[in-house]
Tab-separated table of C-alpha atoms (C1' of nucleotides) in Angstrom:
chain	number	residue	atom	x	y	z
A	206	MET	CA	-21.481	5.996	-35.362
A	207	GLU	CA	-20.936	4.701	-39.056
A	208	THR	CA	-17.045	5.423	-39.452
A	209	ALA	CA	-16.139	4.315	-36.420
A	210	GLY	CA	-17.689	0.975	-36.809
A	211	LYS	CA	-16.520	1.391	-40.727
A	212	LEU	CA	-12.924	1.906	-39.163
A	213	ASP	CA	-13.911	-1.625	-36.578
A	214	ARG	CA	-14.037	-3.247	-39.207
A	215	ALA	CA	-11.461	-1.989	-41.715
A	216	VAL	CA	-9.209	-2.541	-39.103
A	217	GLY	CA	-10.390	-6.161	-37.361
A	218	ALA	CA	-10.115	-4.339	-34.672
A	219	ARG	CA	-12.288	-6.089	-32.458
A	220	ALA	CA	-10.688	-5.574	-28.843
A	221	MET	CA	-10.691	-1.660	-30.154
A	222	LYS	CA	-12.989	-0.801	-26.912
A	223	PRO	CA	-12.211	-4.296	-24.842
A	224	GLN	CA	-9.036	-2.422	-25.739
A	225	GLN	CA	-9.410	1.237	-24.296
A	226	ILE	CA	-11.557	0.450	-21.207
A	227	ARG	CA	-8.147	-1.523	-19.974
A	228	GLU	CA	-5.598	1.283	-20.507
A	229	ALA	CA	-8.426	3.765	-19.077
A	230	ALA	CA	-9.221	1.027	-16.725
A	231	ALA	CA	-5.257	0.651	-15.753
A	232	ARG	CA	-4.587	4.854	-15.390
A	233	LEU	CA	-6.578	4.961	-12.869
A	234	PHE	CA	-6.777	1.899	-11.515
A	235	LEU	CA	-2.782	2.257	-9.958
A	236	ALA	CA	-3.050	5.908	-9.651
A	237	GLN	CA	-6.109	7.109	-6.984
A	238	GLY	CA	-6.170	2.474	-6.358
A	239	TYR	CA	-9.165	0.545	-5.790
A	240	GLY	CA	-11.366	1.889	-3.550
A	241	ALA	CA	-11.316	5.701	-4.822
A	242	VAL	CA	-11.822	4.631	-8.516
A	243	SER	CA	-15.409	4.472	-9.665
A	244	MET	CA	-16.965	2.713	-12.623
A	245	ASP	CA	-18.704	5.411	-14.383
A	246	ALA	CA	-15.281	7.547	-13.888
A	247	VAL	CA	-13.263	4.686	-15.875
A	248	ALA	CA	-16.697	5.038	-18.624
A	249	ARG	CA	-16.185	8.394	-19.473
A	250	GLU	CA	-11.642	7.650	-18.854
A	251	ALA	CA	-11.944	4.540	-22.026
A	252	GLY	CA	-15.374	6.611	-23.844
A	253	VAL	CA	-17.271	4.257	-23.377
A	254	SER	CA	-20.476	2.985	-21.109
A	255	LYS	CA	-21.051	2.231	-18.485
A	256	ALA	CA	-22.785	-1.110	-19.711
A	257	THR	CA	-20.038	-1.245	-22.559
A	258	ILE	CA	-17.318	-2.115	-19.209
A	259	TYR	CA	-19.900	-5.081	-18.589
A	260	ALA	CA	-20.828	-6.512	-20.615
A	261	HIS	CA	-16.608	-7.552	-20.880
A	262	PHE	CA	-15.740	-7.125	-16.948
A	263	ALA	CA	-18.267	-9.540	-15.101
A	264	ASP	CA	-17.615	-6.892	-12.269
A	265	LYS	CA	-15.690	-4.571	-10.949
A	266	ALA	CA	-12.881	-7.287	-8.584
A	267	GLU	CA	-12.609	-8.258	-12.382
A	268	LEU	CA	-11.402	-5.945	-13.798
A	269	PHE	CA	-8.915	-3.957	-11.528
A	270	ALA	CA	-6.857	-7.677	-10.868
A	271	ASP	CA	-6.915	-8.870	-14.272
A	272	LEU	CA	-5.152	-5.018	-15.021
A	273	VAL	CA	-2.960	-5.670	-11.786
A	274	LYS	CA	-1.654	-8.413	-12.814
A	275	GLU	CA	-0.844	-7.650	-16.046
A	276	GLU	CA	1.283	-5.138	-15.262
A	277	CYS	CA	2.748	-7.443	-12.674
A	278	ALA	CA	3.776	-9.605	-15.385
A	279	ARG	CA	4.593	-6.599	-17.787
A	280	GLN	CA	6.898	-3.937	-16.275
A	281	TRP	CA	9.304	-6.160	-15.139
A	282	PRO	CA	12.916	-5.336	-17.096
A	283	ASP	CA	15.085	-8.024	-18.401
A	284	THR	CA	18.078	-10.021	-16.842
A	285	ALA	CA	19.334	-11.903	-19.987
A	286	MET	CA	22.326	-9.879	-18.562
A	287	LEU	CA	21.914	-13.159	-16.254
A	288	GLU	CA	22.616	-15.833	-17.610
A	289	SER	CA	25.212	-14.579	-19.223
A	290	GLU	CA	28.454	-16.725	-18.511
A	291	PRO	CA	30.129	-13.625	-15.092
A	292	GLY	CA	31.979	-11.874	-17.075
A	293	ASP	CA	33.371	-8.337	-15.105
A	294	LEU	CA	31.412	-8.196	-11.771
A	295	ARG	CA	32.059	-5.303	-11.295
A	296	GLU	CA	30.216	-4.203	-14.374
A	297	ALA	CA	27.584	-6.776	-13.781
A	298	LEU	CA	26.323	-4.954	-11.085
A	299	MET	CA	25.935	-2.060	-11.528
A	300	ALA	CA	24.083	-2.892	-14.001
A	301	VAL	CA	21.367	-4.829	-12.425
A	302	GLY	CA	21.534	-3.158	-10.281
A	303	MET	CA	20.932	0.145	-12.050
A	304	VAL	CA	18.093	-1.136	-13.713
A	305	TYR	CA	16.444	-3.185	-10.365
A	306	ALA	CA	16.923	0.033	-8.779
A	307	GLU	CA	16.048	3.311	-11.622
A	308	LEU	CA	12.317	0.369	-11.996
A	309	LEU	CA	12.032	0.402	-8.074
A	310	VAL	CA	11.523	4.303	-8.074
A	311	SER	CA	8.994	4.829	-11.558
A	312	PRO	CA	6.342	5.771	-11.314
A	313	LYS	CA	5.027	3.167	-12.380
A	314	GLY	CA	7.186	0.522	-10.517
A	315	VAL	CA	5.469	2.982	-6.922
A	316	GLN	CA	2.211	2.550	-8.257
A	317	THR	CA	2.599	-1.051	-8.752
A	318	PHE	CA	4.256	-1.378	-5.357
A	319	ARG	CA	1.636	0.675	-4.458
A	320	MET	CA	-1.841	-1.323	-5.420
A	321	VAL	CA	-0.170	-5.222	-4.257
A	322	VAL	CA	0.199	-3.871	-1.309
A	323	ALA	CA	-2.242	-1.779	-0.597
A	324	GLU	CA	-5.059	-4.325	-2.218
A	325	SER	CA	-3.597	-8.625	-1.427
A	326	PRO	CA	-5.227	-9.008	1.582
A	327	ARG	CA	-8.456	-8.820	-0.731
A	328	PHE	CA	-6.356	-9.945	-3.471
A	329	PRO	CA	-4.206	-12.669	-2.909
A	330	GLU	CA	-3.557	-13.512	-6.044
A	331	LEU	CA	-2.273	-9.897	-6.753
A	332	GLY	CA	0.435	-10.578	-3.902
A	333	ARG	CA	1.818	-14.384	-5.609
A	334	ALA	CA	1.841	-12.701	-9.713
A	335	PHE	CA	3.914	-9.595	-7.974
A	336	TYR	CA	6.396	-12.014	-6.077
A	337	ASP	CA	6.523	-14.436	-8.348
A	338	GLY	CA	6.921	-12.087	-11.388
A	339	GLY	CA	8.986	-10.226	-9.836
A	340	PRO	CA	11.453	-10.084	-6.717
A	341	ARG	CA	11.642	-13.794	-6.883
A	342	LEU	CA	12.778	-14.523	-10.612
A	343	ILE	CA	15.436	-11.342	-10.465
A	344	ARG	CA	16.278	-13.060	-6.992
A	345	ASP	CA	16.308	-17.028	-8.550
A	346	LYS	CA	18.454	-15.580	-11.807
A	347	LEU	CA	21.567	-13.209	-9.119
A	348	ALA	CA	22.194	-15.625	-6.540
A	349	ALA	CA	22.975	-18.420	-9.836
A	350	TYR	CA	25.107	-15.949	-12.051
A	351	LEU	CA	26.720	-15.908	-8.122
A	352	ALA	CA	27.100	-19.026	-7.490
A	353	ARG	CA	28.813	-19.499	-11.099
A	354	ALA	CA	30.420	-16.639	-10.366
A	355	GLU	CA	31.282	-18.344	-7.178
A	356	ALA	CA	32.957	-21.483	-9.170
A	357	GLN	CA	35.659	-19.243	-10.811
A	358	GLY	CA	36.465	-18.535	-7.712
A	359	LYS	CA	35.553	-14.659	-8.466
A	360	LEU	CA	33.806	-15.049	-5.131
A	361	ALA	CA	33.675	-15.986	-1.419
A	362	LEU	CA	29.879	-16.608	-0.895
A	363	GLY	CA	28.499	-18.709	2.298
A	364	ASP	CA	24.710	-19.307	1.061
A	365	PRO	CA	24.748	-17.991	-2.789
A	366	ARG	CA	20.623	-16.981	-2.512
A	367	LEU	CA	21.139	-14.855	1.060
A	368	ALA	CA	23.524	-13.255	-0.347
A	369	ALA	CA	21.151	-11.872	-3.699
A	370	GLN	CA	18.941	-11.008	-1.542
A	371	GLN	CA	20.860	-8.476	-0.141
A	372	PHE	CA	22.606	-6.776	-2.692
A	373	LEU	CA	18.474	-6.784	-3.781
A	374	ALA	CA	18.014	-5.406	-0.351
A	375	MET	CA	19.863	-2.926	-0.812
A	376	LEU	CA	18.593	-1.745	-3.793
A	377	ARG	CA	14.753	-1.009	-1.908
A	378	CYS	CA	17.333	1.642	-0.713
A	379	GLU	CA	15.432	4.695	1.485
A	380	HIS	CA	15.344	6.684	-2.069
A	381	HIS	CA	12.666	3.163	-2.910
A	382	LEU	CA	10.782	4.276	1.034
A	383	ARG	CA	10.188	7.887	-0.009
A	384	ALA	CA	8.993	6.879	-3.041
A	385	LEU	CA	5.982	4.673	-2.186
A	386	THR	CA	5.666	7.830	1.122
A	387	GLY	CA	4.873	9.866	-2.327
A	388	LEU	CA	7.870	12.623	-0.315
A	389	ASP	CA	10.739	11.909	-3.538
A	390	PRO	CA	8.055	10.625	-5.638
A	391	ALA	CA	11.516	11.560	-8.671
A	392	PRO	CA	14.419	10.382	-6.772
A	393	ALA	CA	17.397	12.394	-8.836
A	394	PRO	CA	19.280	9.919	-11.137
A	395	ALA	CA	22.757	10.320	-9.680
A	396	GLU	CA	21.398	9.316	-6.492
A	397	ILE	CA	20.100	6.129	-7.925
A	398	ALA	CA	24.056	5.423	-9.518
A	399	ARG	CA	25.532	6.727	-5.902
A	400	VAL	CA	23.549	4.178	-4.191
A	401	VAL	CA	23.861	1.526	-6.429
A	402	ALA	CA	28.247	1.513	-6.786
A	403	GLY	CA	27.060	2.074	-2.997
A	404	ALA	CA	25.624	-1.761	-2.996
A	405	THR	CA	27.616	-2.718	-5.150
A	406	ASP	CA	31.722	-1.775	-3.794
A	407	MET	CA	30.591	-3.211	-0.375
A	408	PHE	CA	29.168	-6.570	-1.868
A	409	LEU	CA	32.708	-6.280	-3.467
A	410	ARG	CA	34.505	-5.583	-0.196
A	411	ALA	CA	32.559	-7.373	2.019
A	412	TYR	CA	32.341	-11.154	-0.357
A	413	GLY	CA	35.249	-10.124	-3.803
A	414	ARG	CA	38.399	-12.520	-3.706
B	15	MET	CA	-27.916	5.024	30.537
B	16	GLU	CA	-27.640	6.299	34.783
B	17	THR	CA	-25.063	3.497	36.096
B	18	ALA	CA	-23.027	4.166	33.105
B	19	GLY	CA	-23.394	7.923	33.622
B	20	LYS	CA	-22.433	7.685	36.944
B	21	LEU	CA	-19.325	5.626	36.119
B	22	ASP	CA	-18.152	8.282	33.655
B	23	ARG	CA	-17.808	11.122	36.700
B	24	ALA	CA	-16.293	8.424	38.852
B	25	VAL	CA	-13.397	8.004	37.171
B	26	GLY	CA	-13.337	11.075	35.709
B	27	ALA	CA	-13.745	9.323	32.165
B	28	ARG	CA	-14.399	12.380	30.156
B	29	ALA	CA	-12.983	10.489	26.967
B	30	MET	CA	-14.339	7.180	27.439
B	31	LYS	CA	-16.337	7.115	24.263
B	32	PRO	CA	-13.668	9.271	22.354
B	33	GLN	CA	-11.027	6.874	23.643
B	34	GLN	CA	-13.043	3.725	21.901
B	35	ILE	CA	-14.397	5.507	18.612
B	36	ARG	CA	-10.063	5.520	18.634
B	37	GLU	CA	-9.262	2.172	18.964
B	38	ALA	CA	-12.624	0.544	16.698
B	39	ALA	CA	-11.706	2.622	13.931
B	40	ALA	CA	-7.641	1.826	14.775
B	41	ARG	CA	-8.659	-1.569	13.829
B	42	LEU	CA	-10.982	-2.159	11.141
B	43	PHE	CA	-8.867	0.816	8.962
B	44	LEU	CA	-5.912	-0.817	9.918
B	45	ALA	CA	-6.006	-4.275	9.131
B	46	GLN	CA	-8.881	-3.596	6.220
B	47	GLY	CA	-8.136	0.017	5.182
B	48	TYR	CA	-9.126	3.971	4.751
B	49	GLY	CA	-12.522	3.035	1.692
B	50	ALA	CA	-13.126	-0.434	2.890
B	51	VAL	CA	-14.251	0.962	6.160
B	52	SER	CA	-17.500	2.167	6.875
B	53	MET	CA	-18.405	4.761	9.395
B	54	ASP	CA	-21.406	2.345	10.665
B	55	ALA	CA	-18.553	0.115	10.544
B	56	VAL	CA	-16.969	2.055	12.883
B	57	ALA	CA	-19.045	3.219	15.379
B	58	ARG	CA	-20.734	-0.376	15.592
B	59	GLU	CA	-17.216	-1.801	16.535
B	60	ALA	CA	-16.818	0.883	19.491
B	61	GLY	CA	-20.511	0.230	20.456
B	62	VAL	CA	-21.387	4.355	20.049
B	63	SER	CA	-22.848	5.728	17.551
B	64	LYS	CA	-22.516	7.301	14.284
B	65	ALA	CA	-24.051	10.478	15.299
B	66	THR	CA	-21.231	10.710	18.582
B	67	ILE	CA	-18.574	9.780	16.317
B	68	TYR	CA	-19.251	12.989	14.399
B	69	ALA	CA	-18.847	15.055	17.877
B	70	HIS	CA	-15.477	13.831	18.385
B	71	PHE	CA	-13.701	14.125	14.734
B	72	ALA	CA	-14.670	16.090	11.856
B	73	ASP	CA	-15.381	13.698	9.383
B	74	LYS	CA	-13.843	10.316	8.521
B	75	ALA	CA	-10.440	11.610	6.838
B	76	GLU	CA	-9.226	12.857	9.618
B	77	LEU	CA	-10.823	10.012	12.127
B	78	PHE	CA	-8.659	7.844	10.285
B	79	ALA	CA	-5.672	10.586	9.510
B	80	ASP	CA	-5.506	11.218	12.980
B	81	LEU	CA	-5.040	7.189	14.050
B	82	VAL	CA	-2.423	6.572	11.198
B	83	LYS	CA	-0.678	9.106	12.013
B	84	GLU	CA	-0.639	8.196	16.375
B	85	GLU	CA	0.609	4.521	15.326
B	86	CYS	CA	3.017	6.328	13.434
B	87	ALA	CA	4.429	7.625	15.799
B	88	ARG	CA	3.890	4.846	19.051
B	89	GLN	CA	5.044	1.716	17.203
B	90	TRP	CA	9.064	1.339	16.432
B	91	PRO	CA	11.261	0.371	19.199
B	92	ASP	CA	13.721	1.536	22.187
B	93	THR	CA	16.500	2.698	20.120
B	94	ALA	CA	18.830	3.415	23.409
B	95	MET	CA	21.194	0.796	23.059
B	96	LEU	CA	22.776	3.541	19.708
B	97	GLU	CA	22.747	5.924	22.173
B	98	SER	CA	25.045	4.703	24.583
B	99	GLU	CA	29.103	4.283	23.659
B	100	PRO	CA	29.603	1.705	21.417
B	101	GLY	CA	30.758	-1.144	22.111
B	102	ASP	CA	30.487	-5.251	20.852
B	103	LEU	CA	29.914	-4.019	17.528
B	104	ARG	CA	28.185	-7.260	16.594
B	105	GLU	CA	26.342	-7.331	19.261
B	106	ALA	CA	25.077	-3.943	18.835
B	107	LEU	CA	24.450	-4.879	15.063
B	108	MET	CA	22.338	-7.685	16.204
B	109	ALA	CA	20.846	-6.382	19.282
B	110	VAL	CA	18.612	-3.844	17.220
B	111	GLY	CA	18.868	-5.576	14.038
B	112	MET	CA	16.633	-8.236	15.929
B	113	VAL	CA	13.830	-5.616	17.317
B	114	TYR	CA	13.886	-4.263	14.100
B	115	ALA	CA	13.730	-6.663	11.337
B	116	GLU	CA	10.646	-8.315	13.859
B	117	LEU	CA	8.772	-4.445	13.874
B	118	LEU	CA	8.507	-5.101	9.923
B	119	VAL	CA	7.060	-8.371	10.072
B	120	SER	CA	5.036	-8.676	12.935
B	121	PRO	CA	1.075	-7.399	12.008
B	122	LYS	CA	1.551	-4.250	13.195
B	123	GLY	CA	4.167	-3.159	11.512
B	124	VAL	CA	2.703	-5.004	7.771
B	125	GLN	CA	-0.610	-3.458	8.339
B	126	THR	CA	0.949	-0.139	9.424
B	127	PHE	CA	3.322	0.255	6.230
B	128	ARG	CA	0.574	-0.414	4.409
B	129	MET	CA	-1.298	2.095	5.257
B	130	VAL	CA	1.006	4.978	5.139
B	131	VAL	CA	2.029	3.520	0.855
B	132	ALA	CA	-1.593	3.099	0.858
B	133	GLU	CA	-2.730	6.379	1.100
B	134	SER	CA	0.057	8.953	1.410
B	135	PRO	CA	-0.979	9.827	-2.570
B	136	ARG	CA	-4.738	11.070	-0.959
B	137	PHE	CA	-3.244	11.482	2.631
B	138	PRO	CA	0.726	13.581	2.001
B	139	GLU	CA	1.392	14.258	6.046
B	140	LEU	CA	1.378	10.538	7.136
B	141	GLY	CA	4.742	10.148	4.326
B	142	ARG	CA	5.825	12.630	6.356
B	143	ALA	CA	5.417	10.921	9.601
B	144	PHE	CA	6.335	7.894	9.411
B	145	TYR	CA	9.297	8.214	7.251
B	146	ASP	CA	10.355	11.098	9.388
B	147	GLY	CA	9.458	9.350	12.733
B	148	GLY	CA	10.941	5.390	11.815
B	149	PRO	CA	13.471	5.089	8.973
B	150	ARG	CA	15.156	7.798	9.193
B	151	LEU	CA	15.186	8.644	12.764
B	152	ILE	CA	17.003	4.816	13.801
B	153	ARG	CA	18.732	6.007	9.717
B	154	ASP	CA	20.361	8.872	11.410
B	155	LYS	CA	20.891	7.221	15.120
B	156	LEU	CA	22.307	4.111	13.705
B	157	ALA	CA	24.602	6.469	11.166
B	158	ALA	CA	26.367	8.431	14.279
B	159	TYR	CA	26.777	4.900	16.626
B	160	LEU	CA	29.192	4.075	14.017
B	161	ALA	CA	30.529	7.537	13.162
B	162	ARG	CA	31.785	7.113	16.682
B	163	ALA	CA	32.327	3.684	16.595
B	164	GLU	CA	34.886	3.580	13.210
B	165	ALA	CA	36.504	7.395	14.628
B	166	GLN	CA	37.555	4.411	18.139
B	167	GLY	CA	38.822	2.729	14.780
B	168	LYS	CA	36.548	-0.387	15.361
B	169	LEU	CA	35.105	0.722	12.086
B	170	ALA	CA	36.509	1.653	8.011
B	171	LEU	CA	33.543	2.669	6.494
B	172	GLY	CA	33.043	5.496	3.425
B	173	ASP	CA	29.969	7.302	4.977
B	174	PRO	CA	28.123	6.183	7.889
B	175	ARG	CA	25.135	7.280	6.180
B	176	LEU	CA	25.134	5.250	3.580
B	177	ALA	CA	26.611	1.879	5.880
B	178	ALA	CA	23.435	2.712	7.756
B	179	GLN	CA	21.226	2.447	5.385
B	180	GLN	CA	22.694	-0.516	3.867
B	181	PHE	CA	21.395	-1.790	6.687
B	182	LEU	CA	18.784	-1.309	7.499
B	183	ALA	CA	18.634	-1.937	3.994
B	184	MET	CA	19.121	-5.685	4.322
B	185	LEU	CA	16.917	-5.899	7.267
B	186	ARG	CA	14.323	-4.524	4.564
B	187	CYS	CA	14.431	-8.046	2.772
B	188	GLU	CA	11.919	-10.369	1.252
B	189	HIS	CA	10.344	-11.989	4.284
B	190	HIS	CA	9.481	-8.179	4.959
B	191	LEU	CA	8.111	-8.278	0.908
B	192	ARG	CA	5.765	-11.042	1.825
B	193	ALA	CA	4.640	-10.206	4.514
B	194	LEU	CA	3.392	-7.179	2.655
B	195	THR	CA	2.233	-9.381	-0.107
B	196	GLY	CA	0.650	-11.333	2.113
B	197	LEU	CA	2.152	-13.939	1.613
B	198	ASP	CA	4.654	-15.167	4.678
B	199	PRO	CA	2.140	-13.660	7.339
B	200	ALA	CA	4.191	-14.937	9.828
B	201	PRO	CA	8.129	-15.411	9.277
B	202	ALA	CA	9.860	-17.746	11.943
B	203	PRO	CA	11.112	-15.656	14.522
B	204	ALA	CA	14.447	-18.861	13.316
B	205	GLU	CA	14.060	-16.992	10.186
B	206	ILE	CA	14.556	-13.593	10.897
B	207	ALA	CA	17.764	-14.056	12.841
B	208	ARG	CA	19.162	-15.791	10.143
B	209	VAL	CA	18.752	-12.290	7.730
B	210	VAL	CA	19.905	-10.355	11.365
B	211	ALA	CA	22.876	-12.497	11.054
B	212	GLY	CA	23.928	-12.613	8.067
B	213	ALA	CA	23.521	-8.478	7.605
B	214	THR	CA	25.658	-8.982	10.433
B	215	ASP	CA	28.028	-10.643	9.298
B	216	MET	CA	27.763	-8.832	5.253
B	217	PHE	CA	28.083	-5.743	6.755
B	218	LEU	CA	31.335	-6.640	9.509
B	219	ARG	CA	33.174	-8.636	6.367
B	220	ALA	CA	32.539	-4.642	4.876
B	221	TYR	CA	33.631	-2.426	6.917
B	222	GLY	CA	34.343	-3.732	10.186
B	223	ARG	CA	38.654	-3.705	11.065
C	109	DG	C1'	-21.856	-4.849	-29.031
C	110	DT	C1'	-22.925	-1.050	-27.430
C	111	DC	C1'	-25.936	2.280	-26.215
C	112	DT	C1'	-29.082	5.571	-21.998
C	113	DA	C1'	-32.105	5.135	-18.453
C	114	DT	C1'	-33.141	3.002	-14.226
C	115	DA	C1'	-33.369	-0.024	-10.271
C	116	DG	C1'	-31.598	-0.292	-5.621
C	117	DG	C1'	-28.500	-0.030	-1.724
C	118	DC	C1'	-25.392	1.874	0.656
C	119	DC	C1'	-22.516	5.871	2.387
C	120	DG	C1'	-21.208	10.308	4.491
C	121	DA	C1'	-22.441	13.716	6.970
C	122	DT	C1'	-26.805	16.293	9.977
C	123	DA	C1'	-31.444	17.566	12.020
C	124	DG	C1'	-34.026	17.313	16.473
C	125	DA	C1'	-34.841	15.080	20.538
C	126	DC	C1'	-33.105	14.339	25.315
D	213	DG	C1'	-22.698	14.723	24.667
D	214	DT	C1'	-25.172	10.284	22.940
D	215	DC	C1'	-29.058	9.373	20.604
D	216	DT	C1'	-33.093	7.617	16.359
D	217	DA	C1'	-33.939	8.645	12.096
D	218	DT	C1'	-32.624	10.063	7.615
D	219	DC	C1'	-31.794	12.958	3.375
D	220	DG	C1'	-29.778	13.803	-0.321
D	221	DG	C1'	-25.903	11.530	-2.833
D	222	DC	C1'	-23.205	8.092	-5.344
D	223	DC	C1'	-21.940	3.467	-6.499
D	224	DT	C1'	-21.942	-1.126	-8.753
D	225	DA	C1'	-24.502	-3.929	-11.615
D	226	DT	C1'	-28.735	-4.866	-15.013
D	227	DA	C1'	-33.384	-4.075	-18.380
D	228	DG	C1'	-33.900	-3.129	-22.746
D	229	DA	C1'	-33.718	-0.563	-27.327
D	230	DC	C1'	-30.750	-0.784	-30.860
DNA sequence: GTCTATAGGCCGATAGAC
DNA sequence: GTCTATCGGCCTATAGAC
């Protein structure tokens, strides 16, 4: 197609088709899983031929692993608020709790979690990318934040890392479980807020001064 | 085979082959997932022909769903301790916490969780069977137990159900996450005990009297 | 780089003998 | 009920033209 060819050169979009492929494959794989998506389906969704896919990706496994790893790296929320000096603790816990809890039950969050858990036996790299880039990172940042708050006399923790784990675990609540099992794909934001407030209250009752 | 035929009749084992099929299929499906297991593989593992499988199960989907549902119903631990009158609270929380936390990271527990989460989009019944038979049941029993303890003046809860969720969520901890993602398939029992003790301590600090 | 066409294999499910 | 043998289809991956 002459027009498309000229457009490619006009915008310097050498990586246009590869990008189309990545986006189409990500949509399909995340929604349906590795085994249920055929390369024909990816080609159709991307509007290219199957041969074009194989010109850019070695095989189906590489395409899948590439995309899921990318999704693992990108989806995590901004936690800059945990790097500043501790101000109002309740406010900080509510804020970080809300963004994390909402991510957990969001469509993207649920799909990514599903793929990683389902395919990590065959793609061990996915488990590593997901855990290190997400839960582990957040836990470390929160643990450091809590330790600083304790140094300021605002908390009485035994083990900051354990305390961080406990708070985050309370966010991976039944709403998360119900979203993962398809029983409640989209919990109401008010419900999420209630759980986050509950976790914050309980955390401060146990560890606050 | 004459001998096997006589044996079948001798022990009245009309359902011998079906049982072999169930066990073989359960092993393979739980370990490798729906898409990765072929009916040929099930036949080989069970020591029967493919046609025999289809004489007992309508198709691959039914066989899979049957087995996973069965596993969902069977695996949950005994929670009779939550039905008696509340005695020592710390002891009860530690006991129920240990059996639940150990189940969560056990090979069977991890495999079942993986299958349910991975396949619930295509098999919604699995999500229902898992959630209602497991997490929901335990949560309801624990909530009722905590409410009775509160009536005895042993606790000061806002919402018993929320409190039960919080305690159980702390058991679905990072060990669970790491087991699901294949990063740490078998956490040390001492590590589990530490998490359960931590959850119990924190719970009693927040809600105890 | 991108296409059409196809190789080559495996899979789910069934037919028919016993 | 159980087997052997096989069908039709779909899937991954590639060859070869442009």
